[in-house]
Coordinates of C-alpha atoms and ligand atoms in Angstrom, one line a residue:
X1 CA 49.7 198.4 -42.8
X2 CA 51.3 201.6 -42.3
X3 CA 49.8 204.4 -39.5
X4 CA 50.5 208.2 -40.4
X5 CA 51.7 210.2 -37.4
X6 CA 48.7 212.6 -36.3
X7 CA 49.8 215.9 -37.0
X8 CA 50.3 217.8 -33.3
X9 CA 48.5 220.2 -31.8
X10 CA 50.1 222.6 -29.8
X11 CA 49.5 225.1 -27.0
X12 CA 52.3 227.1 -25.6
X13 CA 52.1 228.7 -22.2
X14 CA 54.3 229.3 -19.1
X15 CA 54.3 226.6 -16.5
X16 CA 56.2 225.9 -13.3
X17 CA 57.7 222.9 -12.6
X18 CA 55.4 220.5 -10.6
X19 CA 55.9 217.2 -12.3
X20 CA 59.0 216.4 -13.8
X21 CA 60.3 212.9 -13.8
X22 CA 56.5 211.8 -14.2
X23 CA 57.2 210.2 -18.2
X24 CA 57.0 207.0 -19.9
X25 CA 58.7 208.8 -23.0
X26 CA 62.3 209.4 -22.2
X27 CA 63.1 207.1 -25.1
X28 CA 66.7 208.4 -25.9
X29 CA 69.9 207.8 -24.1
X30 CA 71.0 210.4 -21.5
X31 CA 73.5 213.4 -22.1
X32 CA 77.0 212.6 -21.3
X33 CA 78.1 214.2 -18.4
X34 CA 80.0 216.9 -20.1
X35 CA 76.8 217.3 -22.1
X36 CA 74.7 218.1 -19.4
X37 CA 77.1 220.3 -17.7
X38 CA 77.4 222.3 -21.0
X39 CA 73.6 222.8 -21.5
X40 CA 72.9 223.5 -17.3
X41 CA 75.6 226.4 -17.6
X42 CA 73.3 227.6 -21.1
X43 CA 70.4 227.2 -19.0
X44 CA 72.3 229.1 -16.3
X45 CA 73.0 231.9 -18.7
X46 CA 70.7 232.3 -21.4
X47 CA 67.5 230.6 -20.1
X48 CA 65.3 227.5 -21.7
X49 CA 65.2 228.6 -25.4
X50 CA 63.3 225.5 -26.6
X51 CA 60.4 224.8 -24.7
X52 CA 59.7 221.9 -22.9
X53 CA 56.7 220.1 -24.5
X54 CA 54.1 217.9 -22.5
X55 CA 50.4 215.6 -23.5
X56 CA 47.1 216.9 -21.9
X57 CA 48.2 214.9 -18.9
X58 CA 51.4 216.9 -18.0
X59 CA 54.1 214.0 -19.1
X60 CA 56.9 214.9 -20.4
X61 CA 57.5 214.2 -24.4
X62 CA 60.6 216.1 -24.8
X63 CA 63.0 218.0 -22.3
X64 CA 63.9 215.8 -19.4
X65 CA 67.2 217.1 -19.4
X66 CA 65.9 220.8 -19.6
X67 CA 63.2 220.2 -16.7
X68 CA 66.0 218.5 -14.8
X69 CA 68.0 221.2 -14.9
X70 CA 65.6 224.1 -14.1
X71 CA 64.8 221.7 -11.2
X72 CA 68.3 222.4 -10.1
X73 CA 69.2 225.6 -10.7
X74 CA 65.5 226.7 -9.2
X75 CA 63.7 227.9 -12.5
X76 CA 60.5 227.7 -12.4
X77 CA 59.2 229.4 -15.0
X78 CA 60.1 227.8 -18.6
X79 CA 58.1 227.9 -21.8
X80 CA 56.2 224.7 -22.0
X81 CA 54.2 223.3 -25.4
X82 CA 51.5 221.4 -24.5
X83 CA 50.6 218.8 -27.4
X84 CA 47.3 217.6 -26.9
X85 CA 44.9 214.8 -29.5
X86 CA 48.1 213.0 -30.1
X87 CA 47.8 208.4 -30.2
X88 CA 50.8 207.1 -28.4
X89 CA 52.1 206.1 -31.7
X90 CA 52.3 209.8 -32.5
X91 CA 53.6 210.8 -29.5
X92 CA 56.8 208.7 -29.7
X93 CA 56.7 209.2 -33.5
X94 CA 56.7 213.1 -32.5
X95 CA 59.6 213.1 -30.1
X96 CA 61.9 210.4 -31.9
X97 CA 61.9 212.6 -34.6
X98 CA 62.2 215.9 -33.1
X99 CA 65.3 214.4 -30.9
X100 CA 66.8 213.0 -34.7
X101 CA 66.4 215.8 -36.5
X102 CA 67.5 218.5 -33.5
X103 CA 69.6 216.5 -31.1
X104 CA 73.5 216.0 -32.2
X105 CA 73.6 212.3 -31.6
X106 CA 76.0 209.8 -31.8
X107 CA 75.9 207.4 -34.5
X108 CA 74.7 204.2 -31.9
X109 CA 72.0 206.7 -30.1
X110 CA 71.1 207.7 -33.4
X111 CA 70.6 204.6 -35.1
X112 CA 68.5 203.1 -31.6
X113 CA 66.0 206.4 -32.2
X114 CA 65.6 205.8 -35.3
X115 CA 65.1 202.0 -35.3
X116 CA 62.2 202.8 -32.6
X117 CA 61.0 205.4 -35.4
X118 CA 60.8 203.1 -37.9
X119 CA 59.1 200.4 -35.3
X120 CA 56.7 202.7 -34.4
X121 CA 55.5 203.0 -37.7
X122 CA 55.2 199.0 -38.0
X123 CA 58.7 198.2 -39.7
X124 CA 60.6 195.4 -38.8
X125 CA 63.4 195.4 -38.5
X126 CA 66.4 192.7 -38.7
X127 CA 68.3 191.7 -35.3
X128 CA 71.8 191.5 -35.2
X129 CA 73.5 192.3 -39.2
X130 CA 71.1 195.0 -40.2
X131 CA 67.8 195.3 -41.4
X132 CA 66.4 192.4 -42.7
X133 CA 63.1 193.9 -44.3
X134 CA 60.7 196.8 -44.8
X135 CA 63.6 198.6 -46.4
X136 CA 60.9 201.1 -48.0
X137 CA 59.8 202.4 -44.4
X138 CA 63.5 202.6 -43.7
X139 CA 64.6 204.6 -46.8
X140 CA 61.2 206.8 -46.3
X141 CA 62.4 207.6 -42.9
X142 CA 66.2 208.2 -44.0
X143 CA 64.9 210.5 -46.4
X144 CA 62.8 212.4 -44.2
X145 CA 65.8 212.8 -41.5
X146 CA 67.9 214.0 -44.2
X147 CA 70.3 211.5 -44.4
X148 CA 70.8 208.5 -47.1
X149 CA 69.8 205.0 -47.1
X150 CA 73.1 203.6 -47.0
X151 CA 74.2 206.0 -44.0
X152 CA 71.0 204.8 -42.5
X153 CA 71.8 201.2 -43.2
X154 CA 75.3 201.6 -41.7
X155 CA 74.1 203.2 -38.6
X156 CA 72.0 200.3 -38.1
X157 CA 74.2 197.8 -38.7
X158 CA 76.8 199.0 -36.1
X159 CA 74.2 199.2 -33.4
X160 CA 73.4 195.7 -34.3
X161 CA 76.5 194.7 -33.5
X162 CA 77.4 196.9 -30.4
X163 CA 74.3 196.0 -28.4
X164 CA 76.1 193.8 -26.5
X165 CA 79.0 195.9 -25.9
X166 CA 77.4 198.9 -23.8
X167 CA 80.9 200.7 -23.2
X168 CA 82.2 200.3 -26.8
X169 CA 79.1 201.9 -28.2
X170 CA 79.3 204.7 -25.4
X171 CA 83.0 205.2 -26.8
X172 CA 81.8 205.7 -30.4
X173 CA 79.3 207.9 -29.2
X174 CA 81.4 210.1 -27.2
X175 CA 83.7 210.1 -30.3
X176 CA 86.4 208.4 -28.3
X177 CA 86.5 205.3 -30.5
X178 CA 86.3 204.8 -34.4
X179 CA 83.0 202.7 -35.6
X180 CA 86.0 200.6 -37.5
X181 CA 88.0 200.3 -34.4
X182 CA 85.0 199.1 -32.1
X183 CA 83.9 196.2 -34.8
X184 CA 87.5 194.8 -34.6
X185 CA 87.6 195.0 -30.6
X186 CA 83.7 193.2 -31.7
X187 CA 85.6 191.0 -33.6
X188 CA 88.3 190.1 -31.1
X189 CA 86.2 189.3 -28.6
X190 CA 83.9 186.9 -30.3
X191 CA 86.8 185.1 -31.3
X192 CA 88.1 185.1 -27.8
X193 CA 84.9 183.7 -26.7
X194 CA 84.6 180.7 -28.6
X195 CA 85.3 177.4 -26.8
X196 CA 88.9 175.6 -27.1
X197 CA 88.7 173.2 -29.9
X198 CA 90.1 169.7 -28.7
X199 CA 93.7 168.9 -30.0
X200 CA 92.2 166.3 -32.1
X201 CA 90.4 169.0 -34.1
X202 CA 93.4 170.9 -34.9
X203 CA 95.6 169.3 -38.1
X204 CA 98.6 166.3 -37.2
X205 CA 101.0 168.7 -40.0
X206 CA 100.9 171.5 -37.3
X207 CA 102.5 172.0 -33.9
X208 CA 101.9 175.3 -31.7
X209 CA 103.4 176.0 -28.8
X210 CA 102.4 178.9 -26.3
X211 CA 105.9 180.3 -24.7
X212 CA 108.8 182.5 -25.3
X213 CA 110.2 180.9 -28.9
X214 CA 113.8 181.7 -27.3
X215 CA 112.5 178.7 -24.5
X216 CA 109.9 176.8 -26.4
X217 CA 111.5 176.0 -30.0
X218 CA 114.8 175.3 -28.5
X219 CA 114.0 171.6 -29.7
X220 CA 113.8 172.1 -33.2
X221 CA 116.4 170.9 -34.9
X222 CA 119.6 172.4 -36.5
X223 CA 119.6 173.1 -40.0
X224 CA 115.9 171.0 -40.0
X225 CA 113.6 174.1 -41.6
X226 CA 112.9 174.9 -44.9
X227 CA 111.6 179.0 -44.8
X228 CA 110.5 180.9 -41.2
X229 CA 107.7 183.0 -42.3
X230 CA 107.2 185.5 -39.6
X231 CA 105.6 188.7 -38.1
X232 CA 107.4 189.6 -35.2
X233 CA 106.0 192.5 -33.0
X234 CA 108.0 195.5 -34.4
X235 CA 107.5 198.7 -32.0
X236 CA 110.8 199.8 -30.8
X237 CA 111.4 199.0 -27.3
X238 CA 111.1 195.0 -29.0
X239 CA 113.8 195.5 -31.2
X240 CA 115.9 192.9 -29.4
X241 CA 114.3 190.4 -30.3
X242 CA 114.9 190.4 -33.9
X243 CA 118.6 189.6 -33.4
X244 CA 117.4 186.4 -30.7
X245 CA 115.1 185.7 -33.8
X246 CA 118.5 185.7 -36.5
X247 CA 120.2 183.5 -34.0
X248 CA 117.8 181.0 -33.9
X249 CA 117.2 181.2 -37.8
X250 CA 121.0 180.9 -38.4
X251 CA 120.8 177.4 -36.4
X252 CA 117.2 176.0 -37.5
X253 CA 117.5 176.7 -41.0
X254 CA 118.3 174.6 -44.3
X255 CA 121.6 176.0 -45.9
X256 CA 119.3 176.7 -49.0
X257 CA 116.3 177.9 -46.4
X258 CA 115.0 181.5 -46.1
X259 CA 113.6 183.4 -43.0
X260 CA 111.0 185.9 -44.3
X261 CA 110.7 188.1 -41.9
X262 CA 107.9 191.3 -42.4
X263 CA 109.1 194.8 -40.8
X264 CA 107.7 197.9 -39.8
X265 CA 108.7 200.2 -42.7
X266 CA 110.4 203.1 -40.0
X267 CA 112.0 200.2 -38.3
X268 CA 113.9 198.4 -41.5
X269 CA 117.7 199.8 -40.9
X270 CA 117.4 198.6 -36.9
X271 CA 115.8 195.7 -37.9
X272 CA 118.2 194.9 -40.9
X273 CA 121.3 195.8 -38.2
X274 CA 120.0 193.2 -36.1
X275 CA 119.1 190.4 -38.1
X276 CA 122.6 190.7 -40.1
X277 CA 124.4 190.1 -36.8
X278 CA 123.6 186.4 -37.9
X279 CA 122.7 186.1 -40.8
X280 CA 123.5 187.3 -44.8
X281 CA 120.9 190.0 -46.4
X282 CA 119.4 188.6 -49.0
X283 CA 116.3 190.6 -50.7
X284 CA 113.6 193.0 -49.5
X285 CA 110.5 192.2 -50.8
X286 CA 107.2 194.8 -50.8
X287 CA 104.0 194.1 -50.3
X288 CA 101.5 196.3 -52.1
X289 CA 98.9 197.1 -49.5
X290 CA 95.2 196.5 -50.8
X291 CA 92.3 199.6 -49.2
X292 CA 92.7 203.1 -48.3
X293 CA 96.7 204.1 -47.5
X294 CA 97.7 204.9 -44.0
X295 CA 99.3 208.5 -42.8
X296 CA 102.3 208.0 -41.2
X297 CA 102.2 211.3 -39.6
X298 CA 105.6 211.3 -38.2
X299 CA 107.4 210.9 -41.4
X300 CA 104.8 213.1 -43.5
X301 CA 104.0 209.7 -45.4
X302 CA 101.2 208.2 -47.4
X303 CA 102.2 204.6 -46.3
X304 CA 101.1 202.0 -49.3
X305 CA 103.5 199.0 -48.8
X306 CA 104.8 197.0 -46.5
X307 CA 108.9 194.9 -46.3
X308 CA 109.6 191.7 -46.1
X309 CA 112.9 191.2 -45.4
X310 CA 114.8 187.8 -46.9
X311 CA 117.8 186.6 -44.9
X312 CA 119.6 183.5 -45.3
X313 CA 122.2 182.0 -43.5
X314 CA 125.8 183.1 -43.8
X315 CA 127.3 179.9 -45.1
X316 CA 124.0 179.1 -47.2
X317 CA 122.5 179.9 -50.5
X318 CA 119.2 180.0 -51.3
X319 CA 118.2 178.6 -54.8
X320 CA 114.3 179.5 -55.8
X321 CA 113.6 182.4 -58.4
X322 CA 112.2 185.0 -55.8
X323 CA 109.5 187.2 -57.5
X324 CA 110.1 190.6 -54.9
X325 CA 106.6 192.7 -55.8
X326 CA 103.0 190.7 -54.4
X327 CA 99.9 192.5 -54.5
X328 CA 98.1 192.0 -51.6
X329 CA 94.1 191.2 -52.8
X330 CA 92.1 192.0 -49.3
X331 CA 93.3 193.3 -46.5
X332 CA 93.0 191.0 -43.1
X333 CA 89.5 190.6 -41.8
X334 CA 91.3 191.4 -37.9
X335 CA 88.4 189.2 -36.6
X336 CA 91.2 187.1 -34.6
X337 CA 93.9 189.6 -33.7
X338 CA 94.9 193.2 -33.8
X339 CA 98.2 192.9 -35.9
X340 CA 96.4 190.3 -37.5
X341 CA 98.2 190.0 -41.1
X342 CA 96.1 188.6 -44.6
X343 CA 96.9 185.1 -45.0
X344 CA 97.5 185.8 -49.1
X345 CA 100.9 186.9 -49.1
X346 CA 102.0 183.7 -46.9
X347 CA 100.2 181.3 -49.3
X348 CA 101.9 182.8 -52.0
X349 CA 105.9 182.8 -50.5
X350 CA 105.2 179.7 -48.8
X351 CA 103.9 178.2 -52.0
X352 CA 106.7 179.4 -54.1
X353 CA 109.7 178.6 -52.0
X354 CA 108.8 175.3 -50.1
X355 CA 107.1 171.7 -51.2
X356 CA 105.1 169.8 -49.9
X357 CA 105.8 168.0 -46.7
X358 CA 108.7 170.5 -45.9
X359 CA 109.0 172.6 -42.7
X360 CA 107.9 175.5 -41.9
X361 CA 108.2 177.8 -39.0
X362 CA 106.7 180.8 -37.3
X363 CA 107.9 181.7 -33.8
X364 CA 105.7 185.0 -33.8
X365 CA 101.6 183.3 -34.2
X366 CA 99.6 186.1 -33.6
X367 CA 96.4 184.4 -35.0
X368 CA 98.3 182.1 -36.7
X369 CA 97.9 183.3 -40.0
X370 CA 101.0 182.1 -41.1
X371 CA 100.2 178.3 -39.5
X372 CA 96.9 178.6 -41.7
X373 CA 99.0 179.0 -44.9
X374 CA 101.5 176.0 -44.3
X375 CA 99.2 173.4 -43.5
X376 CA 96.4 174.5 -46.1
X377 CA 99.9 173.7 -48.6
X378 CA 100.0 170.3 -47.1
X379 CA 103.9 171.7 -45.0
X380 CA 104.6 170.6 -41.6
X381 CA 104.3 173.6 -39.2
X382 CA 105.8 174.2 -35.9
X383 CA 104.7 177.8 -34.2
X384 CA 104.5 179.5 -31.1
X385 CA 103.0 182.8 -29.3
X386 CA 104.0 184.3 -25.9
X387 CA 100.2 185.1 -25.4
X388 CA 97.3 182.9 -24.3
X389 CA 94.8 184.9 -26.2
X390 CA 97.0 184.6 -29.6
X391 CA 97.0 181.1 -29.2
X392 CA 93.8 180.4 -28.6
X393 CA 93.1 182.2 -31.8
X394 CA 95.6 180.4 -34.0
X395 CA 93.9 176.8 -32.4
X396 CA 90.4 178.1 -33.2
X397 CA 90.9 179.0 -36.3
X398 CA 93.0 175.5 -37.2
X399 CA 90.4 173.4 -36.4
X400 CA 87.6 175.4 -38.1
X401 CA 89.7 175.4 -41.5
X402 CA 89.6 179.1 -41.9
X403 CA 91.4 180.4 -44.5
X404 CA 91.0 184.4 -44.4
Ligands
LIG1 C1 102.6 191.1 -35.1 S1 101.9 189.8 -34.1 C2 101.7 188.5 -35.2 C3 100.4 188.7 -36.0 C4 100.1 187.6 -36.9 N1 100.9 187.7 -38.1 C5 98.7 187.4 -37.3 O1 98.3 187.5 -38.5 O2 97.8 187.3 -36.4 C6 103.3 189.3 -33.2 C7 103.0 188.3 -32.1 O3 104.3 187.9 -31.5 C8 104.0 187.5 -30.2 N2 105.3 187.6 -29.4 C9 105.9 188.7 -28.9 N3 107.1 188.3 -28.3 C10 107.2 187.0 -28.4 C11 108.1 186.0 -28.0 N4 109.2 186.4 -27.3 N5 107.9 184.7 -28.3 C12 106.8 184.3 -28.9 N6 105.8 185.2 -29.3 C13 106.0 186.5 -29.1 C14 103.0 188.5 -29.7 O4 102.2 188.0 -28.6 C15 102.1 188.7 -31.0 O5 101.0 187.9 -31.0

């Protein structure tokens, strides 16, 4: 059963301040700092334009901030609404509303007013994912707040998922943080949180290492690997490491074997200089980057693909047809990492230029995307990552079969 909101009644008259602090309704979360700094020094100058309003009883329904503030500054005499015959339902129905319609709040506080709104009128709403029913009361609401369903649904749907995570939904809310950035720091740290599989969960066909690849795939054997399919960080001050990583290609790898290596589009010539110090250039193939394209501001480009260089060793030659061009179908879900790659493209290469039972080899894990493409392909797979987390990711996600 639905309630209607009792319409309010309202007497206005001039009050001094006796009892602030004294109210159960102080529903919404508090100005920022800078917030409340901005509106004392209006206060300061211009007075309280938007009276405070109060029930028969003198609590405060809306303008803790404003009563605080007189408080401090020594103003006593603001305009006060008095709103008297209201339920309790219609009180906090009353305020939420004035707050979403008036306040400029962030997209968490927002969505935590109106899920209370919505409450308060007897919807109920879904935990954690979004709203699970009553999707008329929540579309009524929307409509009433002047916003649309699916903005509403969306607003919900992140608070759902940043109630646990009190400073990331602060950041969004201060406008510090993207909504998409804070889901994927979500993201990260769920998967950081999950418990260590036990070795014997994690597939015989593949061996990660956590260490330096210089120290801890100094065992694998010369000329023993079919393709290296990598990802290796590629911000400039780790350039270096791309000629350590054509050194140890030029030993590990099959005279007909390939490293496929992906690059940093700004970072191709270094990163070709490099890896030819060792090796023989071979192809560069582009992957076509599924969603919306990236700015790359400091080259005035609309970014769309991505290299992958092919190298192969001086005195080898590499005999599979190489098709250059892969359309990459979805981008990564970056639930394990936050260069996380989409395992697609690995599938594909892997697929195309290895058989079964050969060796594969990625000294750069990250999540271990690449590890997840070899062994789903039936190849043996030796890896390794320099950082904890990384490999805690890459083990997770090897026992639990995940393939995206
Ligand atoms: C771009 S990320 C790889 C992301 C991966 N493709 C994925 O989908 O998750 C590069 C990784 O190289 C690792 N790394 C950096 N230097 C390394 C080194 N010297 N030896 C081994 N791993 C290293 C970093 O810790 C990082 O996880």
């Amino acid at each position: 059963m639905r309630t209607r909101a009792a319409k309010p009644q309202a007497d206005v008259m001039f009050r001094r301040r006796s009892d602030g602090g004294n109210s159960p309704y102080q529903l919404l979360p508090d100005l920022s700092a800078a917030e409340y700094e901005a509106l004392k020094a209006d206060v300061a100058a211009r007075g309280v334009l938007v009276p405070i309003e109060r029930d028969e009883e003198g609590r405060t329904l809306d303008g803790h901030h404003r009563e605080r503030i007189c408080g401090e500054l020594g103003i006593t005499d603001y305009p006060v609404i008095v709103r008297t015959g209201l339920s309790e339902q219609a009180k906090v129905e009353h305020l939420l509303k004035v707050n979403l319609l008036r306040r400029h709040l962030g997209q968490v506080a927002w969505a935590q007013a109106f899920r209370r709104l919505a409450e308060s009128r007897g919807a109920t709403l879904g935990s954690r994912g979004g709203p699970a029913g009553n999707r008329r009361t929540v579309e009524q609401l929307a409509a009433e707040l002047g916003v649309d369903r699916s903005t509403a649904f969306r607003r919900l749907g992140l608070a759902d998922k940043l109630a646990p995570h009190a400073d990331l939904a602060a950041k969004v809310d201060a406008g510090e943080m993207e909504p998409k950035r804070a889901l994927e720091v979500v993201r990260t740290r769920d998967a950081e949180a999950r418990p260590e599989p036990p070795a014997s969960a994690i597939p015989a066909t593949a061996d990660c290492r956590l260490g330096d690849f210089r120290e801890v795939l100094a065992d694998v054997e010369n000329g023993s690997v079919d393709l290296i399919y990598t990802d290796p960080p590629y911000l400039g001050s780790t350039m270096a490491i791309y000629e350590d990583l054509g050194s140890f290609a030029a030993r590990v790898l099959k005279p007909d074997g390939l490293l496929l290596c992906e690059v940093g589009t700004m970072f191709l010539p270094e990163a070709i200089r490099l890896l030819e110090q060792h090796l023989r250039y071979h192809w560069c193939i582009g992957l076509v980057l599924p969603g919306k394209r990236a700015r790359v501001h400091a080259r005035h480009v609309v970014n769309g693909w991505r290299p992958v260089l092919a190298f192969a060793r001086t005195d080898g030659e590499p005999r599979r047809w190489l098709y250059d061009l892969f359309t990459v179908p979805d981008p990564p879900t970056k639930a394990w990492h936050p260069w996380e790659k989409a395992v697609a493209p690995a599938r594909y290469y892997i697929d195309k230029l290895t058989d079964p039972g050969d060796l594969v080899v990625d000294p750069f894990l990250g999540s271990g995307t690449n590890a997840i493409a070899a062994v789903s392909l039936g190849r043996r797979f030796v890896g390794c990552d320099i950082d904890p987390k990384a490999m805690h990711a890459t083990r997770v996600r090897l026992a639990e079969g995940v393939e995206s």
